[in-house]
PDB file of C-alpha atoms in Angstrom:
ATOM      1  CA  MET A   1     -16.006  -7.473  18.957  1.00 63.00           C
ATOM      2  CA  THR A   2     -13.502  -6.990  16.458  1.00 73.00           C
ATOM      3  CA  THR A   3     -12.108 -10.471  16.084  1.00 84.00           C
ATOM      4  CA  VAL A   4      -7.958  -9.515  14.958  1.00 92.00           C
ATOM      5  CA  SER A   5      -6.160 -12.814  13.927  1.00 95.00           C
ATOM      6  CA  ILE A   6      -3.060 -13.395  15.916  1.00 97.00           C
ATOM      7  CA  LYS A   7      -0.518 -15.010  13.727  1.00 98.00           C
ATOM      8  CA  ASN A   8       1.575 -17.665  14.777  1.00 98.00           C
ATOM      9  CA  THR A   9       5.826 -18.739  14.114  1.00 98.00           C
ATOM     10  CA  LYS A  10       4.583 -20.898  11.283  1.00 98.00           C
ATOM     11  CA  GLU A  11       1.939 -18.080   9.666  1.00 98.00           C
ATOM     12  CA  ILE A  12       4.690 -15.065  10.575  1.00 98.00           C
ATOM     13  CA  LYS A  13       7.422 -17.836   7.885  1.00 98.00           C
ATOM     14  CA  LYS A  14       4.083 -17.863   5.337  1.00 98.00           C
ATOM     15  CA  MET A  15       3.735 -15.055   4.964  1.00 98.00           C
ATOM     16  CA  ARG A  16       7.593 -13.238   4.907  1.00 98.00           C
ATOM     17  CA  VAL A  17       8.104 -14.996   1.952  1.00 98.00           C
ATOM     18  CA  ALA A  18       4.685 -14.096   0.924  1.00 98.00           C
ATOM     19  CA  GLY A  19       6.080 -10.396   1.294  1.00 98.00           C
ATOM     20  CA  LYS A  20       9.370 -10.953   0.270  1.00 98.00           C
ATOM     21  CA  LEU A  21       7.453 -11.761  -3.815  1.00 98.00           C
ATOM     22  CA  VAL A  22       5.339  -8.200  -4.032  1.00 98.00           C
ATOM     23  CA  ALA A  23       8.406  -6.729  -2.928  1.00 98.00           C
ATOM     24  CA  GLU A  24      10.504  -8.407  -5.579  1.00 98.00           C
ATOM     25  CA  VAL A  25       7.458  -7.521  -8.601  1.00 98.00           C
ATOM     26  CA  LEU A  26       8.103  -3.588  -7.034  1.00 98.00           C
ATOM     27  CA  GLU A  27      11.791  -3.805  -7.964  1.00 98.00           C
ATOM     28  CA  MET A  28      11.254  -5.198 -10.903  1.00 98.00           C
ATOM     29  CA  ILE A  29       8.862  -3.423 -12.907  1.00 98.00           C
ATOM     30  CA  GLU A  30      10.784  -0.218 -12.242  1.00 98.00           C
ATOM     31  CA  THR A  31      13.473  -0.509 -15.249  1.00 98.00           C
ATOM     32  CA  TYR A  32       9.898  -0.619 -17.373  1.00 98.00           C
ATOM     33  CA  ILE A  33       8.397   2.277 -16.281  1.00 98.00           C
ATOM     34  CA  GLN A  34       8.540   4.067 -19.156  1.00 97.00           C
ATOM     35  CA  PRO A  35       7.030   7.438 -20.996  1.00 98.00           C
ATOM     36  CA  ASP A  36       5.039   5.697 -24.132  1.00 98.00           C
ATOM     37  CA  VAL A  37       4.333   1.690 -22.232  1.00 98.00           C
ATOM     38  CA  SER A  38       0.611   1.085 -22.062  1.00 98.00           C
ATOM     39  CA  THR A  39      -0.137   0.399 -18.401  1.00 98.00           C
ATOM     40  CA  GLU A  40      -1.748  -3.040 -19.814  1.00 98.00           C
ATOM     41  CA  GLU A  41       2.216  -4.010 -20.882  1.00 98.00           C
ATOM     42  CA  LEU A  42       3.209  -3.250 -17.206  1.00 98.00           C
ATOM     43  CA  ASN A  43       0.391  -5.623 -15.915  1.00 98.00           C
ATOM     44  CA  TYR A  44       0.732  -8.353 -18.463  1.00 98.00           C
ATOM     45  CA  ILE A  45       5.014  -8.376 -17.186  1.00 98.00           C
ATOM     46  CA  CYS A  46       3.575  -8.221 -12.962  1.00 98.00           C
ATOM     47  CA  HIS A  47       1.454 -11.094 -14.000  1.00 98.00           C
ATOM     48  CA  ASN A  48       3.963 -13.264 -16.338  1.00 98.00           C
ATOM     49  CA  HIS A  49       6.593 -12.452 -13.248  1.00 98.00           C
ATOM     50  CA  ILE A  50       4.199 -13.092 -10.420  1.00 98.00           C
ATOM     51  CA  ILE A  51       2.795 -16.432 -12.948  1.00 98.00           C
ATOM     52  CA  ASN A  52       5.673 -18.059 -13.944  1.00 98.00           C
ATOM     53  CA  LYS A  53       8.634 -17.008 -12.037  1.00 98.00           C
ATOM     54  CA  GLN A  54       7.517 -16.366  -8.780  1.00 98.00           C
ATOM     55  CA  LYS A  55       4.726 -19.833  -8.928  1.00 98.00           C
ATOM     56  CA  ALA A  56       2.614 -17.278  -6.921  1.00 98.00           C
ATOM     57  CA  LYS A  57      -1.278 -15.594  -7.855  1.00 98.00           C
ATOM     58  CA  PRO A  58      -2.015 -12.364  -8.260  1.00 98.00           C
ATOM     59  CA  ALA A  59      -4.264 -11.479  -5.241  1.00 98.00           C
ATOM     60  CA  CYS A  60      -5.754  -8.884  -7.103  1.00 98.00           C
ATOM     61  CA  LEU A  61      -6.822 -11.068 -10.682  1.00 98.00           C
ATOM     62  CA  GLY A  62     -10.764 -11.803  -9.853  1.00 98.00           C
ATOM     63  CA  TYR A  63     -10.730 -10.820  -6.136  1.00 98.00           C
ATOM     64  CA  ASN A  64     -15.000  -9.123  -6.656  1.00 97.00           C
ATOM     65  CA  GLY A  65     -14.368  -8.998 -10.344  1.00 97.00           C
ATOM     66  CA  PHE A  66     -10.947  -7.535 -10.555  1.00 98.00           C
ATOM     67  CA  PRO A  67     -10.392  -7.754 -14.286  1.00 98.00           C
ATOM     68  CA  LYS A  68      -6.387  -7.596 -13.642  1.00 98.00           C
ATOM     69  CA  SER A  69      -3.177  -8.937 -12.017  1.00 98.00           C
ATOM     70  CA  ILE A  70      -2.045  -5.605 -10.345  1.00 98.00           C
ATOM     71  CA  CYS A  71      -3.846  -1.936  -9.864  1.00 98.00           C
ATOM     72  CA  ILE A  72      -2.004   1.159 -11.830  1.00 98.00           C
ATOM     73  CA  SER A  73      -3.191   4.684 -10.469  1.00 98.00           C
ATOM     74  CA  VAL A  74      -1.312   7.789 -12.666  1.00 98.00           C
ATOM     75  CA  ASN A  75      -1.970  11.080 -11.079  1.00 98.00           C
ATOM     76  CA  ASP A  76      -5.159  11.714 -10.471  1.00 98.00           C
ATOM     77  CA  VAL A  77      -6.713   7.723  -9.631  1.00 98.00           C
ATOM     78  CA  VAL A  78      -6.373   7.765  -5.689  1.00 98.00           C
ATOM     79  CA  CYS A  79      -6.647   3.581  -6.273  1.00 98.00           C
ATOM     80  CA  HIS A  80      -8.213   0.709  -7.494  1.00 98.00           C
ATOM     81  CA  GLY A  81      -6.791   2.358 -11.558  1.00 98.00           C
ATOM     82  CA  ILE A  82      -7.516  -0.430 -14.047  1.00 98.00           C
ATOM     83  CA  PRO A  83      -4.796  -1.320 -16.443  1.00 98.00           C
ATOM     84  CA  ASN A  84      -5.573  -1.263 -20.294  1.00 97.00           C
ATOM     85  CA  TYR A  85      -3.911  -0.308 -23.561  1.00 97.00           C
ATOM     86  CA  LYS A  86      -5.052   3.308 -24.498  1.00 97.00           C
ATOM     87  CA  ASN A  87      -3.428   4.393 -20.340  1.00 97.00           C
ATOM     88  CA  LYS A  88      -0.130   5.293 -21.409  1.00 98.00           C
ATOM     89  CA  LEU A  89       2.759   6.965 -19.185  1.00 98.00           C
ATOM     90  CA  LYS A  90       4.120  10.414 -20.602  1.00 98.00           C
ATOM     91  CA  ASN A  91       6.510  12.051 -18.337  1.00 98.00           C
ATOM     92  CA  GLY A  92       5.606  13.908 -15.759  1.00 98.00           C
ATOM     93  CA  ASP A  93       3.259  11.348 -14.952  1.00 98.00           C
ATOM     94  CA  ILE A  94       3.495   9.512 -11.395  1.00 98.00           C
ATOM     95  CA  VAL A  95       2.303   6.284 -11.393  1.00 98.00           C
ATOM     96  CA  ASN A  96       1.015   4.310  -8.488  1.00 98.00           C
ATOM     97  CA  ILE A  97       1.440   0.159  -8.822  1.00 98.00           C
ATOM     98  CA  ASP A  98      -0.270  -1.793  -5.993  1.00 98.00           C
ATOM     99  CA  VAL A  99       0.663  -5.599  -5.820  1.00 98.00           C
ATOM    100  CA  ALA A 100      -0.572  -8.182  -3.864  1.00 98.00           C
ATOM    101  CA  ILE A 101       0.286 -11.633  -3.714  1.00 98.00           C
ATOM    102  CA  ILE A 102      -0.810 -14.860  -2.485  1.00 98.00           C
ATOM    103  CA  LYS A 103       1.263 -17.464  -1.753  1.00 98.00           C
ATOM    104  CA  ASN A 104       1.217 -20.874   0.172  1.00 97.00           C
ATOM    105  CA  LYS A 105      -2.870 -19.869   0.492  1.00 98.00           C
ATOM    106  CA  TYR A 106      -1.028 -16.583   2.773  1.00 98.00           C
ATOM    107  CA  TYR A 107      -1.055 -13.102   1.261  1.00 98.00           C
ATOM    108  CA  SER A 108       0.888 -10.214   0.953  1.00 98.00           C
ATOM    109  CA  ASP A 109       0.339  -6.330  -0.281  1.00 98.00           C
ATOM    110  CA  ALA A 110       2.093  -3.236  -0.793  1.00 98.00           C
ATOM    111  CA  SER A 111       2.547  -0.383  -2.894  1.00 98.00           C
ATOM    112  CA  LYS A 112       4.570   2.081  -4.184  1.00 98.00           C
ATOM    113  CA  MET A 113       5.322   5.649  -6.373  1.00 98.00           C
ATOM    114  CA  PHE A 114       7.157   5.992  -9.243  1.00 98.00           C
ATOM    115  CA  PHE A 115       8.135   9.177 -11.912  1.00 98.00           C
ATOM    116  CA  VAL A 116       7.896   8.783 -15.655  1.00 98.00           C
ATOM    117  CA  GLY A 117      10.714  10.620 -16.825  1.00 96.00           C
ATOM    118  CA  GLN A 118      11.295  14.127 -14.752  1.00 95.00           C
ATOM    119  CA  PRO A 119       8.646  14.946 -11.645  1.00 94.00           C
ATOM    120  CA  THR A 120       7.268  18.214 -11.647  1.00 97.00           C
ATOM    121  CA  PRO A 121       7.884  18.851  -8.329  1.00 98.00           C
ATOM    122  CA  LEU A 122       4.725  19.146  -6.801  1.00 98.00           C
ATOM    123  CA  GLY A 123       4.113  15.582  -7.396  1.00 98.00           C
ATOM    124  CA  LYS A 124       7.947  14.532  -6.000  1.00 98.00           C
ATOM    125  CA  MET A 125       7.316  16.278  -2.979  1.00 98.00           C
ATOM    126  CA  LEU A 126       3.756  14.392  -3.054  1.00 98.00           C
ATOM    127  CA  CYS A 127       5.095  10.961  -3.185  1.00 98.00           C
ATOM    128  CA  GLU A 128       7.660  12.326  -0.757  1.00 98.00           C
ATOM    129  CA  VAL A 129       5.474  12.985   1.687  1.00 98.00           C
ATOM    130  CA  ALA A 130       3.190  10.189   1.482  1.00 98.00           C
ATOM    131  CA  LYS A 131       6.002   7.504   2.066  1.00 98.00           C
ATOM    132  CA  LYS A 132       6.977  10.315   4.775  1.00 98.00           C
ATOM    133  CA  SER A 133       3.848   9.563   6.020  1.00 98.00           C
ATOM    134  CA  LEU A 134       3.409   5.722   6.138  1.00 98.00           C
ATOM    135  CA  TYR A 135       7.019   5.485   7.530  1.00 98.00           C
ATOM    136  CA  SER A 136       6.082   7.910  10.121  1.00 98.00           C
ATOM    137  CA  SER A 137       3.482   5.762  11.565  1.00 98.00           C
ATOM    138  CA  LEU A 138       6.029   2.827  11.690  1.00 98.00           C
ATOM    139  CA  TYR A 139       8.160   4.458  14.102  1.00 97.00           C
ATOM    140  CA  ILE A 140       5.348   4.213  16.811  1.00 97.00           C
ATOM    141  CA  ILE A 141       4.411   0.422  16.219  1.00 98.00           C
ATOM    142  CA  LYS A 142       4.870  -1.745  18.921  1.00 97.00           C
ATOM    143  CA  PRO A 143       2.544  -4.077  21.352  1.00 97.00           C
ATOM    144  CA  GLY A 144       0.412  -1.582  23.725  1.00 95.00           C
ATOM    145  CA  ILE A 145       0.010   0.944  21.911  1.00 94.00           C
ATOM    146  CA  TYR A 146      -3.775   1.770  20.229  1.00 93.00           C
ATOM    147  CA  LEU A 147      -4.825   1.506  17.274  1.00 93.00           C
ATOM    148  CA  ASN A 148      -5.989   4.786  16.303  1.00 92.00           C
ATOM    149  CA  GLN A 149      -1.998   5.728  16.809  1.00 94.00           C
ATOM    150  CA  ILE A 150      -1.130   5.466  13.114  1.00 96.00           C
ATOM    151  CA  GLY A 151      -3.882   7.438  11.829  1.00 95.00           C
ATOM    152  CA  LYS A 152      -3.002  10.308  14.113  1.00 95.00           C
ATOM    153  CA  THR A 153       0.307   9.750  12.991  1.00 97.00           C
ATOM    154  CA  ILE A 154      -0.184  10.109   9.393  1.00 98.00           C
ATOM    155  CA  GLN A 155      -2.404  12.912   9.431  1.00 97.00           C
ATOM    156  CA  LYS A 156      -0.458  14.751  11.352  1.00 97.00           C
ATOM    157  CA  TYR A 157       3.408  14.682   8.997  1.00 98.00           C
ATOM    158  CA  VAL A 158       0.946  15.321   6.332  1.00 98.00           C
ATOM    159  CA  GLU A 159      -0.921  18.266   7.682  1.00 96.00           C
ATOM    160  CA  LYS A 160       1.562  19.617   9.029  1.00 97.00           C
ATOM    161  CA  HIS A 161       3.024  19.370   4.948  1.00 97.00           C
ATOM    162  CA  ASN A 162      -0.815  21.069   3.955  1.00 97.00           C
ATOM    163  CA  PHE A 163      -1.528  17.880   2.163  1.00 98.00           C
ATOM    164  CA  SER A 164      -5.303  15.744   2.781  1.00 98.00           C
ATOM    165  CA  ILE A 165      -5.825  12.358   3.322  1.00 97.00           C
ATOM    166  CA  VAL A 166      -8.125  10.246   1.748  1.00 97.00           C
ATOM    167  CA  ARG A 167     -10.440   9.092   4.541  1.00 95.00           C
ATOM    168  CA  GLU A 168     -12.823   6.611   2.318  1.00 95.00           C
ATOM    169  CA  TYR A 169     -10.470   4.278   2.203  1.00 96.00           C
ATOM    170  CA  CYS A 170      -7.712   2.258   4.317  1.00 96.00           C
ATOM    171  CA  GLY A 171      -6.023  -0.211   5.448  1.00 96.00           C
ATOM    172  CA  HIS A 172      -6.739  -3.309   6.235  1.00 97.00           C
ATOM    173  CA  GLY A 173      -5.408  -6.860   7.979  1.00 97.00           C
ATOM    174  CA  ILE A 174      -4.067 -10.040   6.138  1.00 98.00           C
ATOM    175  CA  GLY A 175      -3.209 -13.174   6.568  1.00 98.00           C
ATOM    176  CA  THR A 176      -5.183 -16.107   4.342  1.00 98.00           C
ATOM    177  CA  LYS A 177      -7.598 -14.039   3.609  1.00 97.00           C
ATOM    178  CA  PHE A 178      -6.867 -10.476   1.559  1.00 98.00           C
ATOM    179  CA  HIS A 179      -8.444  -8.575   4.002  1.00 97.00           C
ATOM    180  CA  GLU A 180      -8.860  -8.920   7.071  1.00 97.00           C
ATOM    181  CA  ASP A 181     -10.168  -7.188  10.610  1.00 95.00           C
ATOM    182  CA  PRO A 182      -8.649  -4.563  11.663  1.00 94.00           C
ATOM    183  CA  GLN A 183      -9.155  -1.853   9.799  1.00 93.00           C
ATOM    184  CA  ILE A 184      -6.352   0.388   9.582  1.00 94.00           C
ATOM    185  CA  LEU A 185      -7.262   4.338   9.305  1.00 94.00           C
ATOM    186  CA  HIS A 186      -4.724   7.075   7.576  1.00 95.00           C
ATOM    187  CA  HIS A 187      -6.543  10.334  10.007  1.00 93.00           C
ATOM    188  CA  ASN A 188      -7.552  10.017  13.530  1.00 85.00           C
ATOM    189  CA  TYR A 189     -11.359   9.142  13.735  1.00 70.00           C
ATOM    190  CA  TYR A 190     -12.070   9.282  17.143  1.00 61.00           C
ATOM    191  CA  ASN A 191     -15.044   6.875  17.730  1.00 58.00           C
ATOM    192  CA  SER A 192     -12.350   4.115  16.329  1.00 55.00           C
ATOM    193  CA  GLU A 193     -12.714   0.430  18.808  1.00 61.00           C
ATOM    194  CA  GLN A 194     -10.258   0.452  20.782  1.00 80.00           C
ATOM    195  CA  ILE A 195      -8.006  -1.977  19.852  1.00 91.00           C
ATOM    196  CA  GLN A 196      -4.387  -2.709  21.153  1.00 94.00           C
ATOM    197  CA  LEU A 197      -1.882  -3.646  19.392  1.00 96.00           C
ATOM    198  CA  ARG A 198      -0.028  -7.014  19.951  1.00 97.00           C
ATOM    199  CA  SER A 199       2.955  -9.105  18.633  1.00 98.00           C
ATOM    200  CA  GLY A 200       1.531 -11.199  16.560  1.00 98.00           C
ATOM    201  CA  MET A 201      -0.779  -9.098  14.095  1.00 98.00           C
ATOM    202  CA  THR A 202      -0.254  -8.214  10.843  1.00 98.00           C
ATOM    203  CA  PHE A 203      -2.179  -5.856   8.812  1.00 98.00           C
ATOM    204  CA  THR A 204      -1.434  -2.825   5.646  1.00 98.00           C
ATOM    205  CA  ILE A 205      -0.553   1.141   6.295  1.00 98.00           C
ATOM    206  CA  GLU A 206      -1.684   2.864   2.826  1.00 98.00           C
ATOM    207  CA  PRO A 207      -2.319   6.293   3.134  1.00 98.00           C
ATOM    208  CA  MET A 208      -4.295   8.107   0.220  1.00 98.00           C
ATOM    209  CA  ILE A 209      -3.121  12.013  -0.112  1.00 98.00           C
ATOM    210  CA  ASN A 210      -4.152  14.375  -2.279  1.00 98.00           C
ATOM    211  CA  ALA A 211      -2.450  17.750  -3.144  1.00 98.00           C
ATOM    212  CA  GLY A 212      -5.924  19.283  -3.448  1.00 98.00           C
ATOM    213  CA  LYS A 213      -9.030  18.170  -1.394  1.00 98.00           C
ATOM    214  CA  CYS A 214      -9.395  15.080   0.126  1.00 97.00           C
ATOM    215  CA  GLU A 215     -12.928  14.443  -1.935  1.00 98.00           C
ATOM    216  CA  VAL A 216     -12.677  11.483  -4.185  1.00 98.00           C
ATOM    217  CA  LYS A 217     -15.046   9.987  -6.859  1.00 98.00           C
ATOM    218  CA  CYS A 218     -15.600   6.012  -8.629  1.00 98.00           C
ATOM    219  CA  MET A 219     -15.549   6.462 -12.088  1.00 98.00           C
ATOM    220  CA  ASN A 220     -17.911   4.162 -14.336  1.00 97.00           C
ATOM    221  CA  ASP A 221     -15.952   1.406 -14.459  1.00 97.00           C
ATOM    222  CA  GLY A 222     -16.868   0.660 -10.463  1.00 97.00           C
ATOM    223  CA  TRP A 223     -12.818   0.526  -9.480  1.00 98.00           C
ATOM    224  CA  THR A 224     -11.088   3.644 -10.114  1.00 98.00           C
ATOM    225  CA  ILE A 225     -11.237   6.172  -7.187  1.00 98.00           C
ATOM    226  CA  LYS A 226     -10.561   9.569  -8.678  1.00 98.00           C
ATOM    227  CA  THR A 227      -9.682  13.059  -6.406  1.00 98.00           C
ATOM    228  CA  LYS A 228     -13.156  15.117  -7.661  1.00 98.00           C
ATOM    229  CA  ASP A 229     -11.389  18.765  -8.188  1.00 98.00           C
ATOM    230  CA  HIS A 230      -8.492  16.344 -10.467  1.00 98.00           C
ATOM    231  CA  SER A 231      -5.726  16.961  -8.126  1.00 98.00           C
ATOM    232  CA  LEU A 232      -2.292  14.378  -7.792  1.00 98.00           C
ATOM    233  CA  SER A 233      -2.872  11.041  -5.076  1.00 98.00           C
ATOM    234  CA  ALA A 234      -0.062   9.144  -4.016  1.00 98.00           C
ATOM    235  CA  GLN A 235       0.202   6.266  -2.183  1.00 98.00           C
ATOM    236  CA  TYR A 236       1.861   3.492  -0.205  1.00 98.00           C
ATOM    237  CA  GLU A 237       2.100   1.088   1.087  1.00 98.00           C
ATOM    238  CA  HIS A 238       3.674  -2.047   3.417  1.00 98.00           C
ATOM    239  CA  THR A 239       2.313  -5.012   4.770  1.00 98.00           C
ATOM    240  CA  ILE A 240       3.286  -4.885   8.467  1.00 98.00           C
ATOM    241  CA  LEU A 241       3.565  -7.799  11.325  1.00 98.00           C
ATOM    242  CA  VAL A 242       4.014  -6.338  14.947  1.00 98.00           C
ATOM    243  CA  ASN A 243       6.790  -8.421  16.597  1.00 97.00           C
ATOM    244  CA  GLU A 244       7.107  -7.795  20.595  1.00 96.00           C
ATOM    245  CA  LYS A 245       9.501  -5.191  20.529  1.00 95.00           C
ATOM    246  CA  GLY A 246       8.586  -3.513  17.368  1.00 98.00           C
ATOM    247  CA  CYS A 247       7.387  -3.974  13.664  1.00 98.00           C
ATOM    248  CA  GLU A 248       8.415  -5.613  11.015  1.00 98.00           C
ATOM    249  CA  VAL A 249       8.080  -4.612   7.322  1.00 98.00           C
ATOM    250  CA  LEU A 250       7.013  -7.535   5.236  1.00 98.00           C
ATOM    251  CA  THR A 251       7.653  -6.159   2.252  1.00 98.00           C
ATOM    252  CA  ILE A 252      10.490  -3.550   2.061  1.00 98.00           C
ATOM    253  CA  GLN A 253      12.355  -3.650  -0.768  1.00 98.00           C
ATOM    254  CA  LYS A 254      15.785  -2.575  -1.866  1.00 96.00           C
ATOM    255  CA  GLY A 255      16.442   1.365  -1.368  1.00 94.00           C
ATOM    256  CA  GLU A 256      14.678   2.464   1.684  1.00 97.00           C
ATOM    257  CA  THR A 257      15.773   4.448   4.149  1.00 94.00           C
ATOM    258  CA  ILE A 258      13.999   1.938   6.809  1.00 96.00           C
ATOM    259  CA  PRO A 259      15.092  -1.098   8.578  1.00 97.00           C
ATOM    260  CA  ARG A 260      13.199  -3.975   8.005  1.00 97.00           C
ATOM    261  CA  ILE A 261      13.023  -4.964  11.463  1.00 97.00           C
ATOM    262  CA  LEU A 262      11.716  -1.026  13.329  1.00 97.00           C
ATOM    263  CA  CYS A 263      12.878  -1.522  17.533  1.00 96.00           C
ATOM    264  CA  ASN A 264      10.000   1.459  18.989  1.00 93.00           C
ATOM    265  CA  SER A 265      10.346  -0.065  23.372  1.00 79.00           C
ATOM    266  CA  TYR A 266      12.612   1.316  25.355  1.00 65.00           C
TER     267      TYR A 266
END
């Protein structure tokens, strides 16, 4: 039986702080994403910002042996890309930056896509569909709905646009641990445990979608996940709080086209 943590008012306040810090990093790094910059340089900038300015900790660094402070996944890398000096961005690349932070013993986690120079039409469309598939799920979240409705909503949106959803990776509960119950699947898996959402739940939603087929492979470094058919992949992620009438996006960033608080109960 899955045990889901329900956060109290004090815990939610701390998670709002951590979520705001994650959003700040993703806002800050955008100006540095240019052709010829290495992914290690971007990691260094984020690391210093988190440690020295925010007085927080990068949750990825050392997590199960992960060697860097953020994940950077370029083009056909689905997730968990390891920053390095040899990997330099070039015009037309699509880039996912995944940031997780620990502040006052609480975690928050989010990622978004960035364009390097001018994206290809396919890359631009893929990123837009990935973002809107996440947004579509936020508008149904409220106490009482079943967890698999999130994945069902995302799958319907993605497949309507003829893209595929990665099955091997999912969202997760988050709080005093990086990964808590429940798992948040991004497709409609009928045999998943029937969990109803309750006010006070906090979790991530992070659909990964591919321009080609959904199959992925793990590289020899044990972390980097790529599409098997070398097609482009895109991901957006937010940390969400379920409230009494809908949800609150704890990692919302400037310029997003959704409200911070969504009222989904009528």
